[in-house]
Amino acid sequence: MAHPPVAHPPSAPPPIAHPIAGAAPRLFGDHFLAALDPDERGLIERLRALCRSSFGPQAAAVARQDVFAWETFRMLAHEGIVATAFPRDCGGTDARQALRIRIIEELGRVCSTSASIITGTDLSSRAIVAGASAELRQAIVPRLCTGEQQAAFALTEPGAGSDVRGLQTLMRRQGGAYIVNGRKKFITRASTADWFVVVGKIEDEPANFVAVLIHRDAPGLGISPEVGKLGWFGVPISSLRFENVQVSAGHRLGAEGEGFSLAQDALLRARIGHAAMALGRAIGAVEIAATYATDREVFGKALGEHQGVQWMLADMVTQIEASRALLALTADKYDRGDADTAIFASMAKLQATDLCMKVVTDALQLTGGRGYLQDFPLERFFRDAKLNQIGEGASEVHKTVIGRDLVRRARQAERNPCLREGSLADY
Ligand SMILES: Cc1cc2nc3c(=O)[nH]c(=O)nc-3n(C[C@H](O)[C@H](O)[C@H](O)COP(=O)(O)OP(=O)(O)OC[C@H]3O[C@@H](n4cnc5c(N)ncnc54)[C@H](O)[C@@H]3O)c2cc1C
């Protein structure tokens, strides 16, 4: 006997229609969209349409040379995607991380430039949103939200990358201002940013971290020409030099001593973004490899009918879905304000970015010589994948953070009931 149809309870969101009526189902399931409300799903549907019409087809041209992708940036701003990073009182839509990871994954699937513009917005603007005075916030954040202006995040220095506590940029108090001296390296969007979030220390107070907001025209600020790099084209980097740059105390973000935590707050969101971008790229790589495996015949049958190829694809899809689940959990933790969100963000970033590098490498292998051609998207995916393992904390740094936390918790955690009382050293 057929089961009667199951009625959805009134509070349940309506079933998800396919974004484009009649379109083929996607290779990777839309299961995570069920957690979004109808407005949020509508945004994803519009974004998918843009990926099909613009971001996907234009990605290769955007990534041909490393100049700022103005057209992509303006489109993301015009469509309200940039605004998802900003609070409502400044004109933004204050999107949950549960939605932001879906946005960034969609973009990362086709175009790392557009995805990195969105994660970079979190990185560069978060300290302004969280730490600027009400007056400064209202003067600047609405313009960042519309894309009229841009900010850059200047933390890394020649002598302080993974170990950011070693910053050498010094700020000297002088009347109602700070005098800033130092150097910053690898600063994304430095050539186009109107504002720089600069993190340094108060002179002679090595534990007193301070973040300030400096305008690009400030006397004494030098911005180097753009520096060539392997991938992530469309979002160039430069170095900065500060020589007696004067910043009014009103442009300090947060209180003195809060510079490090403001930077960590921005990095937390950006790490979640890196994980989503990496998973989007991994999904795109599998889609491309799987299409090749159906189109290409070798030894008398489709490439995808060979068991060895199926096993490679099976490993990719299984690990990607597991990683997506970890990231979705992390986003929920962020949205709830759970105390362990930062550790989960480290795990999600570590897992997703290392996985992406492996998946893109294997997908390129599966597409043979074509995968190695500049004309084929996987060459770009391959070059872009590497930075996700380095930026916003290298994989090894995240492993250190996660391992240290585990060992600390092990001291207080419930003992496994299989164990005898006393020290295990006495077994
Ligand atoms: C394209 C690009 C864009 C960037 N954008 C920005 C930006 O906008 N703003 C900004 O402030 N910075 C930016 N960065 C800097 C980036 O965050 C740093 O490169 C990154 O944090 C690593 O620092 P580092 O390069 O100095 O590497 P190092 O600190 O020299 O580390 C080198 C390597 O050592 C290993 N390692 C480090 N610590 C440990 C450890 N404890 N145990 C084991 N191994 C370890 C890791 O493999 C690491 O990759 C950008 C970098 C690039 C390449």
GROMACS .gro file of C-alpha atoms and ligand atoms in nm:
model
  480
    1MET     CA    1   0.000   0.000   0.000
    2ALA     CA    2   0.132   0.346  -0.089
    3HIS     CA    3   0.217   0.573   0.204
    4PRO     CA    4   0.004   0.888   0.230
    5PRO     CA    5   0.198   1.203   0.137
    6VAL     CA    6   0.376   1.360   0.434
    7ALA     CA    7   0.243   1.711   0.499
    8HIS     CA    8   0.503   1.974   0.584
    9PRO     CA    9   0.434   2.131   0.925
   10PRO     CA   10   0.321   2.495   0.884
   11SER     CA   11   0.650   2.628   1.023
   12ALA     CA   12   0.870   2.431   0.781
   13PRO     CA   13   1.020   2.625   0.492
   14PRO     CA   14   0.864   2.545   0.154
   15PRO     CA   15   1.039   2.275  -0.048
   16ILE     CA   16   1.326   2.404  -0.258
   17ALA     CA   17   1.242   2.440  -0.623
   18HIS     CA   18   1.532   2.406  -0.861
   19PRO     CA   19   1.667   2.759  -0.922
   20ILE     CA   20   1.612   2.739  -1.296
   21ALA     CA   21   1.301   2.549  -1.402
   22GLY     CA   22   1.396   2.264  -1.632
   23ALA     CA   23   1.769   2.295  -1.559
   24ALA     CA   24   1.969   1.979  -1.497
   25PRO     CA   25   2.025   1.886  -1.130
   26ARG     CA   26   2.364   1.980  -0.991
   27LEU     CA   27   2.631   1.724  -0.920
   28PHE     CA   28   2.659   1.836  -0.557
   29GLY     CA   29   2.335   1.835  -0.361
   30ASP     CA   30   2.149   2.143  -0.247
   31HIS     CA   31   2.085   1.991   0.098
   32PHE     CA   32   2.235   2.288   0.282
   33LEU     CA   33   1.987   2.529   0.121
   34ALA     CA   34   1.713   2.380   0.340
   35ALA     CA   35   1.867   2.566   0.636
   36LEU     CA   36   1.808   2.902   0.462
   37ASP     CA   37   1.487   3.105   0.467
   38PRO     CA   38   1.305   3.188   0.140
   39ASP     CA   39   1.471   3.533   0.108
   40GLU     CA   40   1.814   3.381   0.160
   41ARG     CA   41   1.741   3.110  -0.095
   42GLY     CA   42   1.622   3.377  -0.338
   43LEU     CA   43   1.960   3.549  -0.305
   44ILE     CA   44   2.140   3.222  -0.382
   45GLU     CA   45   1.920   3.170  -0.688
   46ARG     CA   46   2.005   3.521  -0.816
   47LEU     CA   47   2.372   3.456  -0.748
   48ARG     CA   48   2.359   3.130  -0.943
   49ALA     CA   49   2.208   3.314  -1.237
   50LEU     CA   50   2.495   3.566  -1.219
   51CYS     CA   51   2.752   3.285  -1.201
   52ARG     CA   52   2.602   3.136  -1.518
   53SER     CA   53   2.573   3.464  -1.706
   54SER     CA   54   2.881   3.656  -1.587
   55PHE     CA   55   3.118   3.530  -1.319
   56GLY     CA   56   3.169   3.182  -1.471
   57PRO     CA   57   3.207   3.280  -1.838
   58GLN     CA   58   3.427   3.580  -1.750
   59ALA     CA   59   3.647   3.411  -1.488
   60ALA     CA   60   3.927   3.316  -1.729
   61ALA     CA   61   3.948   3.670  -1.872
   62VAL     CA   62   3.941   3.824  -1.521
   63ALA     CA   63   4.226   3.598  -1.414
   64ARG     CA   64   4.441   3.660  -1.723
   65GLN     CA   65   4.631   3.946  -1.560
   66ASP     CA   66   4.662   4.051  -1.198
   67VAL     CA   67   4.487   4.388  -1.203
   68PHE     CA   68   4.198   4.471  -0.972
   69ALA     CA   69   3.874   4.322  -1.109
   70TRP     CA   70   3.669   4.641  -1.100
   71GLU     CA   71   3.382   4.506  -1.306
   72THR     CA   72   3.345   4.200  -1.081
   73PHE     CA   73   3.368   4.415  -0.769
   74ARG     CA   74   3.107   4.663  -0.895
   75MET     CA   75   2.871   4.384  -0.993
   76LEU     CA   76   2.904   4.220  -0.650
   77ALA     CA   77   2.836   4.557  -0.486
   78HIS     CA   78   2.546   4.642  -0.717
   79GLU     CA   79   2.381   4.304  -0.655
   80GLY     CA   80   2.399   4.351  -0.277
   81ILE     CA   81   2.647   4.068  -0.224
   82VAL     CA   82   2.910   4.298  -0.071
   83ALA     CA   83   2.638   4.436   0.159
   84THR     CA   84   2.583   4.093   0.316
   85ALA     CA   85   2.902   4.152   0.520
   86PHE     CA   86   2.772   4.472   0.683
   87PRO     CA   87   2.524   4.553   0.961
   88ARG     CA   88   2.180   4.689   0.885
   89ASP     CA   89   2.238   5.025   1.055
   90CYS     CA   90   2.506   5.096   0.793
   91GLY     CA   91   2.301   4.985   0.493
   92GLY     CA   92   2.402   4.619   0.494
   93THR     CA   93   2.196   4.303   0.524
   94ASP     CA   94   2.396   4.145   0.808
   95ALA     CA   95   2.383   3.797   0.659
   96ARG     CA   96   2.426   3.496   0.884
   97GLN     CA   97   2.740   3.290   0.827
   98ALA     CA   98   2.503   3.009   0.727
   99LEU     CA   99   2.420   3.220   0.420
  100ARG     CA  100   2.765   3.371   0.369
  101ILE     CA  101   2.928   3.028   0.326
  102ARG     CA  102   2.671   2.941   0.059
  103ILE     CA  103   2.741   3.270  -0.124
  104ILE     CA  104   3.118   3.221  -0.113
  105GLU     CA  105   3.094   2.853  -0.212
  106GLU     CA  106   2.883   2.947  -0.516
  107LEU     CA  107   3.137   3.207  -0.625
  108GLY     CA  108   3.438   2.985  -0.549
  109ARG     CA  109   3.291   2.714  -0.773
  110VAL     CA  110   3.354   2.932  -1.078
  111CYS     CA  111   3.572   3.231  -0.993
  112SER     CA  112   3.820   3.271  -0.706
  113THR     CA  113   3.847   3.644  -0.773
  114SER     CA  114   3.482   3.711  -0.692
  115ALA     CA  115   3.493   3.478  -0.390
  116SER     CA  116   3.806   3.646  -0.255
  117ILE     CA  117   3.651   3.991  -0.300
  118ILE     CA  118   3.375   3.878  -0.062
  119THR     CA  119   3.601   3.711   0.198
  120GLY     CA  120   3.838   4.009   0.167
  121THR     CA  121   3.551   4.241   0.252
  122ASP     CA  122   3.513   4.065   0.587
  123LEU     CA  123   3.885   4.077   0.649
  124SER     CA  124   3.927   4.443   0.566
  125SER     CA  125   3.603   4.589   0.704
  126ARG     CA  126   3.522   4.388   1.013
  127ALA     CA  127   3.752   4.583   1.248
  128ILE     CA  128   3.596   4.909   1.125
  129VAL     CA  129   3.244   4.776   1.183
  130ALA     CA  130   3.335   4.638   1.526
  131GLY     CA  131   3.578   4.901   1.649
  132ALA     CA  132   3.516   5.244   1.492
  133SER     CA  133   3.348   5.520   1.694
  134ALA     CA  134   2.980   5.572   1.604
  135GLU     CA  135   3.069   5.886   1.407
  136LEU     CA  136   3.355   5.725   1.210
  137ARG     CA  137   3.147   5.413   1.148
  138GLN     CA  138   2.858   5.611   0.999
  139ALA     CA  139   3.098   5.818   0.788
  140ILE     CA  140   3.276   5.520   0.631
  141VAL     CA  141   3.091   5.189   0.658
  142PRO     CA  142   2.788   5.281   0.438
  143ARG     CA  143   3.033   5.364   0.156
  144LEU     CA  144   3.219   5.036   0.200
  145CYS     CA  145   2.885   4.863   0.187
  146THR     CA  146   2.786   5.013  -0.150
  147GLY     CA  147   3.132   4.966  -0.296
  148GLU     CA  148   3.185   5.341  -0.327
  149GLN     CA  149   3.497   5.293  -0.113
  150GLN     CA  150   3.723   5.003  -0.020
  151ALA     CA  151   3.935   4.909   0.278
  152ALA     CA  152   4.243   4.686   0.312
  153PHE     CA  153   4.364   4.490   0.615
  154ALA     CA  154   4.730   4.554   0.701
  155LEU     CA  155   4.853   4.305   0.959
  156THR     CA  156   5.139   4.103   0.805
  157GLU     CA  157   5.492   4.243   0.813
  158PRO     CA  158   5.827   4.130   0.674
  159GLY     CA  159   5.913   3.991   1.020
  160ALA     CA  160   5.565   3.889   1.135
  161GLY     CA  161   5.346   3.655   0.932
  162SER     CA  162   5.239   3.335   1.106
  163ASP     CA  163   5.371   3.479   1.432
  164VAL     CA  164   5.174   3.805   1.432
  165ARG     CA  165   5.263   3.888   1.790
  166GLY     CA  166   5.605   3.984   1.654
  167LEU     CA  167   5.468   4.297   1.483
  168GLN     CA  168   5.721   4.581   1.459
  169THR     CA  169   5.488   4.861   1.346
  170LEU     CA  170   5.504   5.112   1.629
  171MET     CA  171   5.261   5.383   1.733
  172ARG     CA  172   5.381   5.672   1.948
  173ARG     CA  173   5.125   5.878   2.140
  174GLN     CA  174   5.155   6.248   2.062
  175GLY     CA  175   4.887   6.481   2.191
  176GLY     CA  176   4.554   6.356   2.056
  177ALA     CA  177   4.721   6.148   1.786
  178TYR     CA  178   4.949   5.854   1.711
  179ILE     CA  179   5.265   5.869   1.504
  180VAL     CA  180   5.295   5.544   1.307
  181ASN     CA  181   5.620   5.393   1.177
  182GLY     CA  182   5.666   5.051   1.022
  183ARG     CA  183   5.622   4.827   0.720
  184LYS     CA  184   5.347   4.592   0.602
  185LYS     CA  185   5.376   4.317   0.341
  186PHE     CA  186   5.135   4.122   0.114
  187ILE     CA  187   4.847   4.369   0.156
  188THR     CA  188   4.554   4.276  -0.070
  189ARG     CA  189   4.382   4.565  -0.250
  190ALA     CA  190   4.645   4.814  -0.127
  191SER     CA  191   4.650   4.967  -0.474
  192THR     CA  192   4.275   5.038  -0.471
  193ALA     CA  193   4.184   5.078  -0.102
  194ASP     CA  194   4.074   5.414   0.033
  195TRP     CA  195   4.135   5.307   0.392
  196PHE     CA  196   4.386   5.081   0.568
  197VAL     CA  197   4.316   4.897   0.892
  198VAL     CA  198   4.666   4.896   1.041
  199VAL     CA  199   4.758   4.687   1.345
  200GLY     CA  200   5.069   4.773   1.548
  201LYS     CA  201   5.193   4.823   1.903
  202ILE     CA  202   5.234   5.124   2.126
  203GLU     CA  203   5.603   5.218   2.134
  204ASP     CA  204   5.782   5.068   2.438
  205GLU     CA  205   5.467   4.870   2.531
  206PRO     CA  206   5.518   4.539   2.345
  207ALA     CA  207   5.190   4.381   2.459
  208ASN     CA  208   4.974   4.686   2.382
  209PHE     CA  209   4.828   4.614   2.037
  210VAL     CA  210   4.638   4.894   1.867
  211ALA     CA  211   4.440   4.908   1.541
  212VAL     CA  212   4.399   5.238   1.357
  213LEU     CA  213   4.234   5.347   1.034
  214ILE     CA  214   4.462   5.534   0.795
  215HIS     CA  215   4.355   5.706   0.472
  216ARG     CA  216   4.558   5.623   0.160
  217ASP     CA  217   4.648   5.992   0.111
  218ALA     CA  218   4.795   6.029   0.461
  219PRO     CA  219   5.137   6.202   0.440
  220GLY     CA  220   5.416   5.951   0.508
  221LEU     CA  221   5.225   5.646   0.376
  222GLY     CA  222   5.404   5.477   0.086
  223ILE     CA  223   5.233   5.210  -0.126
  224SER     CA  224   5.460   4.991  -0.342
  225PRO     CA  225   5.376   4.889  -0.699
  226GLU     CA  226   5.171   4.570  -0.720
  227VAL     CA  227   5.375   4.254  -0.655
  228GLY     CA  228   5.348   3.961  -0.901
  229LYS     CA  229   5.213   3.632  -0.764
  230LEU     CA  230   5.114   3.277  -0.864
  231GLY     CA  231   4.735   3.307  -0.860
  232TRP     CA  232   4.443   3.493  -0.701
  233PHE     CA  233   4.454   3.731  -0.994
  234GLY     CA  234   4.209   4.021  -0.983
  235VAL     CA  235   4.299   4.110  -0.622
  236PRO     CA  236   4.658   4.244  -0.638
  237ILE     CA  237   4.888   4.287  -0.338
  238SER     CA  238   5.141   4.559  -0.244
  239SER     CA  239   5.367   4.651   0.046
  240LEU     CA  240   5.317   4.954   0.269
  241ARG     CA  241   5.564   5.181   0.446
  242PHE     CA  242   5.469   5.423   0.725
  243GLU     CA  243   5.710   5.707   0.799
  244ASN     CA  244   5.583   5.928   1.080
  245VAL     CA  245   5.223   5.895   0.964
  246GLN     CA  246   4.997   6.095   1.195
  247VAL     CA  247   4.662   5.940   1.289
  248SER     CA  248   4.412   6.115   1.513
  249ALA     CA  249   4.302   5.917   1.819
  250GLY     CA  250   3.949   5.937   1.677
  251HIS     CA  251   4.066   5.698   1.402
  252ARG     CA  252   4.168   5.432   1.653
  253LEU     CA  253   3.956   5.115   1.627
  254GLY     CA  254   3.850   4.987   1.968
  255ALA     CA  255   4.047   5.075   2.278
  256GLU     CA  256   4.422   5.060   2.317
  257GLY     CA  257   4.503   4.694   2.381
  258GLU     CA  258   4.219   4.567   2.161
  259GLY     CA  259   4.408   4.569   1.830
  260PHE     CA  260   4.497   4.201   1.843
  261SER     CA  261   4.144   4.083   1.929
  262LEU     CA  262   3.993   4.304   1.656
  263ALA     CA  263   4.233   4.145   1.408
  264GLN     CA  264   4.143   3.795   1.532
  265ASP     CA  265   3.772   3.877   1.499
  266ALA     CA  266   3.824   3.977   1.133
  267LEU     CA  267   4.043   3.671   1.070
  268LEU     CA  268   3.780   3.439   1.218
  269ARG     CA  269   3.521   3.545   0.959
  270ALA     CA  270   3.780   3.538   0.683
  271ARG     CA  271   3.887   3.184   0.779
  272ILE     CA  272   3.531   3.062   0.747
  273GLY     CA  273   3.525   3.238   0.408
  274HIS     CA  274   3.851   3.071   0.298
  275ALA     CA  275   3.703   2.731   0.382
  276ALA     CA  276   3.388   2.806   0.180
  277MET     CA  277   3.590   2.935  -0.115
  278ALA     CA  278   3.812   2.625  -0.112
  279LEU     CA  279   3.509   2.394  -0.103
  280GLY     CA  280   3.345   2.585  -0.388
  281ARG     CA  281   3.660   2.545  -0.595
  282ALA     CA  282   3.684   2.174  -0.507
  283ILE     CA  283   3.322   2.127  -0.615
  284GLY     CA  284   3.393   2.308  -0.942
  285ALA     CA  285   3.699   2.091  -1.003
  286VAL     CA  286   3.502   1.769  -0.952
  287GLU     CA  287   3.227   1.894  -1.184
  288ILE     CA  288   3.486   1.962  -1.454
  289ALA     CA  289   3.669   1.631  -1.405
  290ALA     CA  290   3.342   1.434  -1.402
  291THR     CA  291   3.229   1.600  -1.726
  292TYR     CA  292   3.564   1.509  -1.885
  293ALA     CA  293   3.526   1.154  -1.757
  294THR     CA  294   3.195   1.120  -1.940
  295ASP     CA  295   3.309   1.296  -2.262
  296ARG     CA  296   3.645   1.125  -2.302
  297GLU     CA  297   3.686   0.766  -2.417
  298VAL     CA  298   3.998   0.564  -2.336
  299PHE     CA  299   4.067   0.196  -2.399
  300GLY     CA  300   3.724   0.142  -2.555
  301LYS     CA  301   3.499   0.302  -2.293
  302ALA     CA  302   3.430   0.632  -2.122
  303LEU     CA  303   3.705   0.737  -1.882
  304GLY     CA  304   3.445   0.747  -1.603
  305GLU     CA  305   3.359   0.381  -1.655
  306HIS     CA  306   3.704   0.273  -1.539
  307GLN     CA  307   3.692   0.172  -1.174
  308GLY     CA  308   4.015   0.354  -1.085
  309VAL     CA  309   3.861   0.682  -1.202
  310GLN     CA  310   3.536   0.615  -1.017
  311TRP     CA  311   3.730   0.554  -0.697
  312MET     CA  312   3.915   0.883  -0.735
  313LEU     CA  313   3.586   1.067  -0.791
  314ALA     CA  314   3.427   0.880  -0.498
  315ASP     CA  315   3.704   0.993  -0.262
  316MET     CA  316   3.665   1.351  -0.379
  317VAL     CA  317   3.288   1.375  -0.342
  318THR     CA  318   3.281   1.193  -0.006
  319GLN     CA  319   3.547   1.413   0.149
  320ILE     CA  320   3.396   1.731   0.007
  321GLU     CA  321   3.054   1.649   0.155
  322ALA     CA  322   3.215   1.573   0.494
  323SER     CA  323   3.403   1.901   0.480
  324ARG     CA  324   3.088   2.094   0.382
  325ALA     CA  325   2.913   1.946   0.688
  326LEU     CA  326   3.198   2.059   0.918
  327LEU     CA  327   3.184   2.407   0.768
  328ALA     CA  328   2.805   2.427   0.804
  329LEU     CA  329   2.843   2.332   1.171
  330THR     CA  330   3.110   2.600   1.212
  331ALA     CA  331   2.886   2.864   1.053
  332ASP     CA  332   2.603   2.768   1.290
  333LYS     CA  333   2.842   2.796   1.583
  334TYR     CA  334   2.946   3.143   1.469
  335ASP     CA  335   2.583   3.251   1.430
  336ARG     CA  336   2.500   3.120   1.780
  337GLY     CA  337   2.813   3.274   1.933
  338ASP     CA  338   2.948   2.941   2.065
  339ALA     CA  339   3.269   2.968   2.266
  340ASP     CA  340   3.451   2.708   2.054
  341THR     CA  341   3.378   2.873   1.718
  342ALA     CA  342   3.741   2.976   1.660
  343ILE     CA  343   3.868   2.618   1.701
  344PHE     CA  344   3.600   2.492   1.464
  345ALA     CA  345   3.692   2.765   1.215
  346SER     CA  346   4.053   2.645   1.232
  347MET     CA  347   3.941   2.285   1.173
  348ALA     CA  348   3.707   2.381   0.889
  349LYS     CA  349   3.975   2.593   0.719
  350LEU     CA  350   4.247   2.332   0.764
  351GLN     CA  351   4.027   2.051   0.633
  352ALA     CA  352   3.869   2.239   0.341
  353THR     CA  353   4.182   2.409   0.210
  354ASP     CA  354   4.408   2.101   0.226
  355LEU     CA  355   4.128   1.898   0.067
  356CYS     CA  356   4.082   2.156  -0.208
  357MET     CA  357   4.452   2.138  -0.300
  358LYS     CA  358   4.431   1.759  -0.324
  359VAL     CA  359   4.103   1.757  -0.517
  360VAL     CA  360   4.221   2.018  -0.767
  361THR     CA  361   4.549   1.827  -0.818
  362ASP     CA  362   4.363   1.498  -0.871
  363ALA     CA  363   4.103   1.661  -1.098
  364LEU     CA  364   4.383   1.805  -1.310
  365GLN     CA  365   4.541   1.459  -1.327
  366LEU     CA  366   4.209   1.312  -1.444
  367THR     CA  367   4.183   1.563  -1.727
  368GLY     CA  368   4.531   1.474  -1.857
  369GLY     CA  369   4.711   1.714  -2.087
  370ARG     CA  370   4.401   1.930  -2.128
  371GLY     CA  371   4.401   2.003  -1.755
  372TYR     CA  372   4.749   2.148  -1.796
  373LEU     CA  373   4.644   2.397  -2.065
  374GLN     CA  374   4.592   2.764  -1.983
  375ASP     CA  375   4.274   2.747  -2.186
  376PHE     CA  376   4.125   2.491  -1.943
  377PRO     CA  377   3.990   2.617  -1.606
  378LEU     CA  378   4.172   2.367  -1.386
  379GLU     CA  379   4.508   2.533  -1.443
  380ARG     CA  380   4.362   2.846  -1.278
  381PHE     CA  381   4.194   2.642  -1.001
  382PHE     CA  382   4.528   2.472  -0.931
  383ARG     CA  383   4.716   2.802  -0.896
  384ASP     CA  384   4.442   2.960  -0.684
  385ALA     CA  385   4.410   2.663  -0.445
  386LYS     CA  386   4.754   2.711  -0.293
  387LEU     CA  387   4.684   3.043  -0.127
  388ASN     CA  388   4.392   2.911   0.077
  389GLN     CA  389   4.643   2.687   0.259
  390ILE     CA  390   4.867   2.987   0.341
  391GLY     CA  391   4.655   3.299   0.395
  392GLU     CA  392   4.457   3.365   0.715
  393GLY     CA  393   4.687   3.126   0.901
  394ALA     CA  394   4.882   2.849   0.725
  395SER     CA  395   4.759   2.490   0.768
  396GLU     CA  396   5.044   2.415   1.011
  397VAL     CA  397   4.945   2.707   1.233
  398HIS     CA  398   4.586   2.583   1.248
  399LYS     CA  399   4.707   2.232   1.334
  400THR     CA  400   4.911   2.382   1.617
  401VAL     CA  401   4.608   2.576   1.746
  402ILE     CA  402   4.376   2.274   1.726
  403GLY     CA  403   4.628   2.034   1.883
  404ARG     CA  404   4.714   2.272   2.166
  405ASP     CA  405   4.344   2.318   2.245
  406LEU     CA  406   4.288   1.941   2.245
  407VAL     CA  407   4.576   1.875   2.484
  408ARG     CA  408   4.453   2.153   2.715
  409ARG     CA  409   4.099   2.011   2.717
  410ALA     CA  410   4.225   1.655   2.770
  411ARG     CA  411   4.341   1.757   3.119
  412GLN     CA  412   3.984   1.830   3.230
  413ALA     CA  413   3.786   1.598   3.005
  414GLU     CA  414   3.594   1.290   3.122
  415ARG     CA  415   3.821   0.987   3.119
  416ASN     CA  416   3.735   0.704   2.886
  417PRO     CA  417   3.543   0.446   3.097
  418CYS     CA  418   3.764   0.163   2.964
  419LEU     CA  419   4.053   0.298   3.173
  420ARG     CA  420   4.155   0.206   3.528
  421GLU     CA  421   4.186   0.477   3.793
  422GLY     CA  422   4.522   0.650   3.825
  423SER     CA  423   4.789   0.760   3.586
  424LEU     CA  424   4.819   0.575   3.257
  425ALA     CA  425   5.191   0.582   3.315
  426ASP     CA  426   5.127   0.319   3.586
  427TYR     CA  427   4.975   0.062   3.343
  428LIG     C1  428   4.827   3.668  -0.204
  428LIG     C2  429   4.840   3.703  -0.058
  428LIG     C3  430   4.749   3.791  -0.003
  428LIG     C4  431   4.764   3.829   0.131
  428LIG     N1  432   4.680   3.926   0.182
  428LIG     C5  433   4.706   3.976   0.306
  428LIG     C6  434   4.633   4.090   0.355
  428LIG     O1  435   4.544   4.143   0.288
  428LIG     N2  436   4.664   4.138   0.478
  428LIG     C7  437   4.762   4.081   0.556
  428LIG     O2  438   4.785   4.130   0.667
  428LIG     N3  439   4.832   3.973   0.512
  428LIG     C8  440   4.807   3.921   0.390
  428LIG     N4  441   4.880   3.812   0.344
  428LIG     C9  442   4.981   3.753   0.428
  428LIG    C10  443   4.945   3.612   0.476
  428LIG     O3  444   4.846   3.618   0.575
  428LIG    C11  445   5.076   3.548   0.526
  428LIG     O4  446   5.153   3.519   0.410
  428LIG    C12  447   5.053   3.423   0.608
  428LIG     O5  448   4.994   3.457   0.732
  428LIG    C13  449   5.184   3.348   0.636
  428LIG     O6  450   5.282   3.434   0.685
  428LIG     P1  451   5.427   3.435   0.614
  428LIG     O7  452   5.405   3.446   0.466
  428LIG     O8  453   5.510   3.540   0.677
  428LIG     O9  454   5.485   3.292   0.641
  428LIG     P2  455   5.583   3.248   0.760
  428LIG    O10  456   5.534   3.302   0.888
  428LIG    O11  457   5.722   3.278   0.718
  428LIG    O12  458   5.560   3.090   0.761
  428LIG    C14  459   5.608   3.010   0.652
  428LIG    C15  460   5.553   2.871   0.661
  428LIG    O13  461   5.603   2.811   0.780
  428LIG    C16  462   5.511   2.717   0.827
  428LIG     N5  463   5.484   2.747   0.969
  428LIG    C17  464   5.461   2.866   1.025
  428LIG     N6  465   5.443   2.854   1.158
  428LIG    C18  466   5.456   2.724   1.188
  428LIG    C19  467   5.449   2.646   1.308
  428LIG     N7  468   5.421   2.702   1.426
  428LIG     N8  469   5.468   2.513   1.300
  428LIG    C20  470   5.494   2.453   1.181
  428LIG     N9  471   5.502   2.520   1.063
  428LIG    C21  472   5.482   2.653   1.067
  428LIG    C22  473   5.386   2.728   0.740
  428LIG    O14  474   5.389   2.626   0.642
  428LIG    C23  475   5.403   2.862   0.675
  428LIG    O15  476   5.339   2.866   0.548
  428LIG    C24  477   4.866   3.772   0.211
  428LIG    C25  478   4.954   3.679   0.154
  428LIG    C26  479   4.944   3.646   0.020
  428LIG    C27  480   5.045   3.551  -0.038
   0.00000   0.00000   0.00000
